[in-house]
Short mmCIF file of C-alpha atoms in Angstrom, two decimals:
data_model
loop_
_atom_site.label_atom_id
_atom_site.label_comp_id
_atom_site.label_asym_id
_atom_site.label_seq_id
_atom_site.Cartn_x
_atom_site.Cartn_y
_atom_site.Cartn_z
CA UNK A 1 57.05 -19.34 2.69
CA UNK A 2 57.82 -15.72 3.41
CA UNK A 3 55.15 -14.61 1.02
CA UNK A 4 52.60 -16.85 2.67
CA UNK A 5 53.46 -15.62 6.15
CA UNK A 6 53.12 -12.01 5.02
CA UNK A 7 49.77 -12.75 3.40
CA UNK A 8 48.55 -14.50 6.53
CA UNK A 9 49.59 -11.58 8.71
CA UNK A 10 47.68 -9.16 6.52
CA UNK A 11 44.55 -11.32 6.68
CA UNK A 12 44.85 -11.59 10.45
CA UNK A 13 45.04 -7.81 10.87
CA UNK A 14 41.91 -7.34 8.76
CA UNK A 15 40.02 -9.82 10.90
CA UNK A 16 41.02 -7.96 14.05
CA UNK A 17 39.66 -4.74 12.55
CA UNK A 18 36.33 -6.42 11.79
CA UNK A 19 35.86 -7.87 15.25
CA UNK A 20 36.08 -4.45 16.94
CA UNK A 21 32.98 -3.16 15.11
CA UNK A 22 30.15 -2.86 17.65
CA UNK A 23 26.59 -1.60 17.71
CA UNK A 24 27.01 1.00 20.38
CA UNK A 25 24.08 3.45 20.43
CA UNK A 26 20.54 2.72 21.63
CA UNK A 27 18.15 5.38 22.99
CA UNK A 28 14.59 5.54 24.27
CA UNK A 29 12.21 8.11 25.74
CA UNK A 30 9.89 7.69 28.74
CA UNK A 31 10.52 3.95 29.02
CA UNK A 32 9.53 3.17 25.43
CA UNK A 33 11.19 0.84 22.95
CA UNK A 34 14.94 1.05 22.53
CA UNK A 35 15.86 2.46 19.11
CA UNK A 36 19.27 1.67 17.58
CA UNK A 37 21.32 3.81 15.24
CA UNK A 38 24.35 2.53 13.39
CA UNK A 39 27.79 4.02 13.84
CA UNK A 40 28.13 7.27 11.94
CA UNK A 41 24.37 7.65 11.52
CA UNK A 42 21.69 9.98 12.83
CA UNK A 43 18.88 8.89 15.14
CA UNK A 44 15.77 11.02 14.61
CA UNK A 45 13.11 10.68 17.29
CA UNK A 46 9.86 12.63 17.54
CA UNK A 47 8.38 12.32 20.98
CA UNK A 48 5.07 13.65 22.34
CA UNK A 49 5.76 15.02 25.81
CA UNK A 50 3.17 15.60 28.53
CA UNK A 51 4.64 18.83 29.81
CA UNK A 52 4.74 19.45 33.55
CA UNK A 53 5.40 23.13 34.18
CA UNK A 54 7.89 23.76 36.96
CA UNK A 55 9.03 27.27 37.69
CA UNK A 56 11.15 29.46 39.90
CA UNK A 57 11.70 33.21 39.89
CA UNK A 58 13.65 33.19 36.63
CA UNK A 59 12.45 30.35 34.37
CA UNK A 60 9.66 27.94 33.45
CA UNK A 61 10.90 24.36 32.98
CA UNK A 62 9.24 22.18 30.32
CA UNK A 63 9.61 18.87 32.11
CA UNK A 64 8.15 15.56 30.99
CA UNK A 65 10.64 13.75 28.71
CA UNK A 66 12.90 11.09 30.27
CA UNK A 67 15.66 10.31 27.77
CA UNK A 68 17.97 7.30 28.23
CA UNK A 69 20.76 5.91 26.08
CA UNK A 70 22.90 2.80 26.44
CA UNK A 71 25.73 0.80 24.96
CA UNK A 72 23.94 -1.89 22.95
CA UNK A 73 23.78 -5.09 25.07
CA UNK A 74 25.78 -8.20 24.20
CA UNK A 75 28.87 -6.47 22.83
CA UNK A 76 32.48 -7.59 23.42
CA UNK A 77 35.26 -5.40 24.79
CA UNK A 78 34.08 -4.36 28.29
CA UNK A 79 36.50 -1.43 28.37
CA UNK A 80 34.63 0.38 25.58
CA UNK A 81 32.69 3.50 26.62
CA UNK A 82 30.35 5.88 24.78
CA UNK A 83 30.23 9.60 25.58
CA UNK A 84 27.25 11.89 24.92
CA UNK A 85 27.73 15.65 24.64
CA UNK A 86 26.61 18.76 22.83
CA UNK A 87 28.64 19.33 19.68
CA UNK A 88 28.93 21.68 16.73
CA UNK A 89 29.01 18.58 14.52
CA UNK A 90 25.46 17.77 15.66
CA UNK A 91 24.17 21.33 15.29
CA UNK A 92 22.66 23.76 17.80
CA UNK A 93 22.07 21.80 21.04
CA UNK A 94 18.60 23.32 21.47
CA UNK A 95 16.36 25.05 18.93
CA UNK A 96 13.06 26.27 20.41
CA UNK A 97 9.79 25.66 18.58
CA UNK A 98 7.98 28.44 16.68
CA UNK A 99 5.87 29.53 19.66
CA UNK A 100 9.00 30.05 21.77
CA UNK A 101 11.23 31.59 19.08
CA UNK A 102 10.92 35.12 20.52
CA UNK A 103 11.57 33.97 24.09
CA UNK A 104 14.78 33.44 26.00
CA UNK A 105 15.30 29.68 26.32
CA UNK A 106 17.91 27.17 27.39
CA UNK A 107 18.68 23.66 28.62
CA UNK A 108 19.07 22.37 32.15
CA UNK A 109 21.93 19.87 31.78
CA UNK A 110 22.75 17.77 34.83
CA UNK A 111 21.34 20.50 37.06
CA UNK A 112 23.16 23.41 35.39
CA UNK A 113 21.09 26.05 33.56
CA UNK A 114 22.61 26.98 30.20
CA UNK A 115 20.86 29.72 28.23
CA UNK A 116 20.52 29.57 24.45
CA UNK A 117 22.82 29.46 22.58
CA UNK A 118 23.78 26.42 24.64
CA UNK A 119 27.58 25.90 24.54
CA UNK A 120 29.16 23.07 22.60
CA UNK A 121 31.18 20.24 24.14
CA UNK A 122 29.07 20.02 27.30
CA UNK A 123 29.37 16.45 28.59
CA UNK A 124 26.04 14.87 29.51
CA UNK A 125 26.72 11.20 30.21
CA UNK A 126 29.04 8.21 29.76
CA UNK A 127 27.74 4.75 28.79
CA UNK A 128 29.98 1.83 29.79
CA UNK A 129 29.68 -1.36 27.77
CA UNK A 130 27.19 -3.06 30.08
CA UNK A 131 23.85 -2.59 28.27
CA UNK A 132 22.38 -0.50 31.11
CA UNK A 133 20.42 2.64 30.23
CA UNK A 134 21.89 5.91 31.48
CA UNK A 135 19.74 9.07 31.84
CA UNK A 136 20.50 11.97 29.50
CA UNK A 137 19.59 14.87 31.75
CA UNK A 138 18.73 17.68 29.35
CA UNK A 139 15.50 19.59 30.04
CA UNK A 140 14.40 22.71 28.11
CA UNK A 141 13.23 25.87 29.85
CA UNK A 142 11.91 29.35 29.09
CA UNK A 143 13.30 32.45 30.77
CA UNK A 144 10.84 34.61 32.68
CA UNK A 145 10.91 38.28 31.74
CA UNK A 146 10.47 41.26 34.07
CA UNK A 147 8.41 43.22 31.54
CA UNK A 148 4.93 42.53 30.14
CA UNK A 149 4.69 39.91 27.42
CA UNK A 150 1.94 37.89 25.81
CA UNK A 151 1.11 34.47 27.24
CA UNK A 152 1.99 31.43 25.15
CA UNK A 153 -0.84 28.98 24.42
CA UNK A 154 0.52 25.58 23.44
CA UNK A 155 -1.76 23.03 21.77
CA UNK A 156 -1.34 19.28 21.35
CA UNK A 157 1.06 18.59 18.50
CA UNK A 158 2.92 21.91 18.68
CA UNK A 159 6.70 21.56 18.38
CA UNK A 160 8.35 22.54 21.66
CA UNK A 161 11.86 22.36 20.25
CA UNK A 162 14.67 20.15 18.96
CA UNK A 163 17.49 18.64 21.06
CA UNK A 164 20.71 17.64 19.27
CA UNK A 165 23.51 15.58 20.81
CA UNK A 166 26.56 13.68 19.57
CA UNK A 167 27.87 10.34 20.77
CA UNK A 168 31.59 9.60 20.59
CA UNK A 169 33.61 6.80 22.17
CA UNK A 170 37.01 5.59 23.30
CA UNK A 171 37.44 2.89 20.65
CA UNK A 172 36.78 4.32 17.15
CA UNK A 173 36.60 7.53 15.15
CA UNK A 174 32.91 7.06 14.29
CA UNK A 175 30.16 9.02 16.02
CA UNK A 176 26.38 9.07 16.24
CA UNK A 177 24.02 12.06 16.21
CA UNK A 178 20.77 12.14 18.18
CA UNK A 179 18.06 14.56 17.00
CA UNK A 180 15.08 14.57 19.37
CA UNK A 181 12.03 16.65 18.43
CA UNK A 182 9.77 17.40 21.39
CA UNK A 183 6.05 17.85 20.61
CA UNK A 184 3.31 18.73 23.09
CA UNK A 185 1.07 15.87 24.21
CA UNK A 186 -1.11 18.22 26.26
CA UNK A 187 -2.52 21.73 26.06
CA UNK A 188 -1.01 24.30 28.40
CA UNK A 189 -0.40 28.02 28.75
CA UNK A 190 2.70 29.86 29.91
CA UNK A 191 2.95 33.47 31.01
CA UNK A 192 6.72 34.14 30.88
CA UNK A 193 6.52 37.44 32.77
CA UNK A 194 6.82 38.46 36.42
CA UNK A 195 4.37 41.35 35.94
CA UNK A 196 1.13 40.73 37.82
CA UNK A 197 -2.53 41.69 38.11
CA UNK A 198 -3.53 42.32 41.75
CA UNK A 199 -0.27 40.68 42.86
CA UNK A 200 -1.55 37.36 41.44
CA UNK A 201 -4.23 37.15 44.14
CA UNK A 202 -7.56 35.56 43.13
CA UNK A 203 -10.41 37.99 42.54
CA UNK A 204 -13.57 36.62 44.15
CA UNK A 205 -16.82 38.18 42.97
CA UNK A 206 -19.69 37.45 45.36
CA UNK A 207 -23.00 38.90 44.21
CA UNK A 208 -24.76 37.65 47.34
CA UNK A 209 -28.40 36.54 47.43
CA UNK A 210 -30.43 38.02 44.58
CA UNK A 211 -33.93 37.44 43.22
CA UNK A 212 -34.08 36.07 39.68
CA UNK A 213 -36.24 38.97 38.50
CA UNK A 214 -33.74 41.51 39.89
CA UNK A 215 -31.05 40.33 37.48
CA UNK A 216 -30.89 42.61 34.45
CA UNK A 217 -30.73 41.50 30.82
CA UNK A 218 -28.07 43.99 29.70
CA UNK A 219 -24.53 44.11 31.14
CA UNK A 220 -24.52 47.92 31.07
CA UNK A 221 -27.79 48.39 32.95
CA UNK A 222 -28.01 45.38 35.29
CA UNK A 223 -28.14 46.51 38.91
CA UNK A 224 -26.51 43.35 40.29
CA UNK A 225 -22.90 44.48 40.18
CA UNK A 226 -19.56 44.36 42.00
CA UNK A 227 -17.03 47.17 41.52
CA UNK A 228 -13.34 46.26 41.69
CA UNK A 229 -9.95 47.87 41.27
CA UNK A 230 -7.42 46.08 39.06
CA UNK A 231 -3.79 46.91 39.81
CA UNK A 232 -0.85 46.11 37.53
CA UNK A 233 2.80 45.96 38.55
CA UNK A 234 6.20 44.81 37.29
CA UNK A 235 9.16 44.15 39.63
CA UNK A 236 11.67 46.23 37.65
CA UNK A 237 11.27 49.99 37.82
CA UNK A 238 11.04 52.30 34.84
CA UNK A 239 8.75 50.19 32.64
CA UNK A 240 6.43 52.35 30.53
CA UNK A 241 4.33 50.48 28.00
CA UNK A 242 0.80 49.89 26.76
CA UNK A 243 -0.66 46.56 27.89
CA UNK A 244 -3.77 44.52 27.21
CA UNK A 245 -6.01 42.80 29.75
CA UNK A 246 -7.83 39.77 28.32
CA UNK A 247 -11.05 38.39 29.82
CA UNK A 248 -10.43 34.67 29.23
CA UNK A 249 -13.04 31.98 29.69
CA UNK A 250 -16.05 30.37 28.04
CA UNK A 251 -18.89 32.63 26.97
CA UNK A 252 -22.59 31.94 27.40
CA UNK A 253 -24.65 30.64 24.52
CA UNK A 254 -26.79 33.78 24.43
CA UNK A 255 -24.26 36.64 24.72
CA UNK A 256 -20.55 36.55 23.84
CA UNK A 257 -19.90 39.34 26.34
CA UNK A 258 -20.93 37.13 29.25
CA UNK A 259 -18.85 34.52 31.06
CA UNK A 260 -20.65 31.19 31.33
CA UNK A 261 -22.06 30.29 34.76
CA UNK A 262 -23.40 27.00 36.11
CA UNK A 263 -26.91 28.27 35.37
CA UNK A 264 -27.27 28.38 31.55
CA UNK A 265 -29.55 31.44 31.74
CA UNK A 266 -27.05 33.58 33.66
CA UNK A 267 -23.67 35.11 32.79
CA UNK A 268 -21.18 37.63 34.17
CA UNK A 269 -19.87 40.65 32.28
CA UNK A 270 -16.69 42.65 32.76
CA UNK A 271 -17.42 46.34 32.17
CA UNK A 272 -14.70 48.94 31.79
CA UNK A 273 -15.10 52.58 30.75
CA UNK A 274 -18.78 52.04 29.93
CA UNK A 275 -18.22 49.06 27.63
CA UNK A 276 -18.58 45.31 28.18
CA UNK A 277 -15.45 43.35 27.26
CA UNK A 278 -16.05 40.33 25.05
CA UNK A 279 -15.15 37.01 26.64
CA UNK A 280 -11.68 36.18 25.25
CA UNK A 281 -11.48 39.79 24.15
CA UNK A 282 -9.33 42.48 25.74
CA UNK A 283 -9.09 46.15 26.58
CA UNK A 284 -6.09 48.43 26.17
CA UNK A 285 -4.53 50.13 29.18
CA UNK A 286 -1.08 51.17 30.32
CA UNK A 287 1.75 50.66 32.80
CA UNK A 288 3.67 53.80 33.77
CA UNK A 289 6.87 53.50 35.77
CA UNK A 290 6.03 49.81 36.29
CA UNK A 291 2.54 50.30 37.79
CA UNK A 292 -0.99 50.85 36.54
CA UNK A 293 -4.62 50.21 37.34
CA UNK A 294 -8.25 50.30 36.22
CA UNK A 295 -11.66 50.47 37.87
CA UNK A 296 -13.96 47.79 36.47
CA UNK A 297 -17.43 46.45 37.16
CA UNK A 298 -18.59 42.85 37.13
CA UNK A 299 -22.31 42.62 36.39
CA UNK A 300 -24.66 39.64 36.65
CA UNK A 301 -26.91 39.26 33.60
CA UNK A 302 -29.74 36.87 32.67
CA UNK A 303 -30.95 35.69 29.30
CA UNK A 304 -33.64 38.00 27.94
CA UNK A 305 -37.09 36.45 28.48
CA UNK A 306 -35.85 33.85 30.97
CA UNK A 307 -36.47 33.34 34.68
CA UNK A 308 -33.37 31.54 35.97
CA UNK A 309 -33.88 28.50 38.18
CA UNK A 310 -33.29 29.40 41.86
CA UNK A 311 -30.13 28.11 43.53
CA UNK A 312 -26.43 28.74 43.88
CA UNK A 313 -24.52 29.65 40.74
CA UNK A 314 -20.80 29.94 40.08
CA UNK A 315 -18.32 30.45 37.29
CA UNK A 316 -14.67 31.12 36.69
CA UNK A 317 -12.50 33.08 34.29
CA UNK A 318 -8.99 34.46 34.06
CA UNK A 319 -7.62 37.95 33.53
CA UNK A 320 -4.40 37.86 31.51
CA UNK A 321 -1.91 40.67 30.97
CA UNK A 322 -0.32 40.95 27.54
CA UNK A 323 1.02 43.49 25.10
CA UNK A 324 -0.63 44.92 21.96
#
């Protein structure tokens, strides 16, 4: 009888251990399907994010991913709770993608800005055993620099970075790792520098009313021109460096030096130091003690042999500061 009682007690204890096993980790992004990962496993998610750029004086925030996790619904033991945090056991909390590897980056966690390397053991959220999704508020950002730097052009499919978190709990020694790879779902450009051209004011070029025949066919000899001064400045003093100014836009179909206008027989050239800058090309200049400048000419040019249709014409381009 004693042997049987002992055996029964052992069986009973094993059954108690089995009944406390729960499926405790589900996550989803941007309201999508909930994805479950078993205890002690790793949940790998790759999520295309439509990035909304938000910025202040010190950083550009890559917003657009809404991450939620929950305690899997229908589980017993209402006192059980999951905890999500950064952890050395999960790896670096944030690893920027290749296009951001040379930039200062970080994570905004529950409103606090934490620069890379993001510290370990930062608590993000607690999930009570009620099956309700809880936001995981971790948003990557790029630090803005006070010296010239090249803009970053991000294309659809580019990896923005990898977020790594660890889930622990108050009921077992097991844990779950979440690895979330952010990819770009839209094209966008970032200029992570506070240095400016003309104090970031738009440059409006108004050629006025001109006769079609008065428009020249060469950007260096056309008489329909507008002379402008470009000024460059950085907020921190003492910056001395060569810089590039890129004439970004779409070129005409008849001359790659000309910015496309609404009239297909007309384009606009940017001329500096007696040479027309290619559209999406650049010229080399310099900032000395945090300031610089250049005199340039915008010239209106028509396709050789054409007589442009009369009427209003317009176009747009962007001047971008970078470094060689």
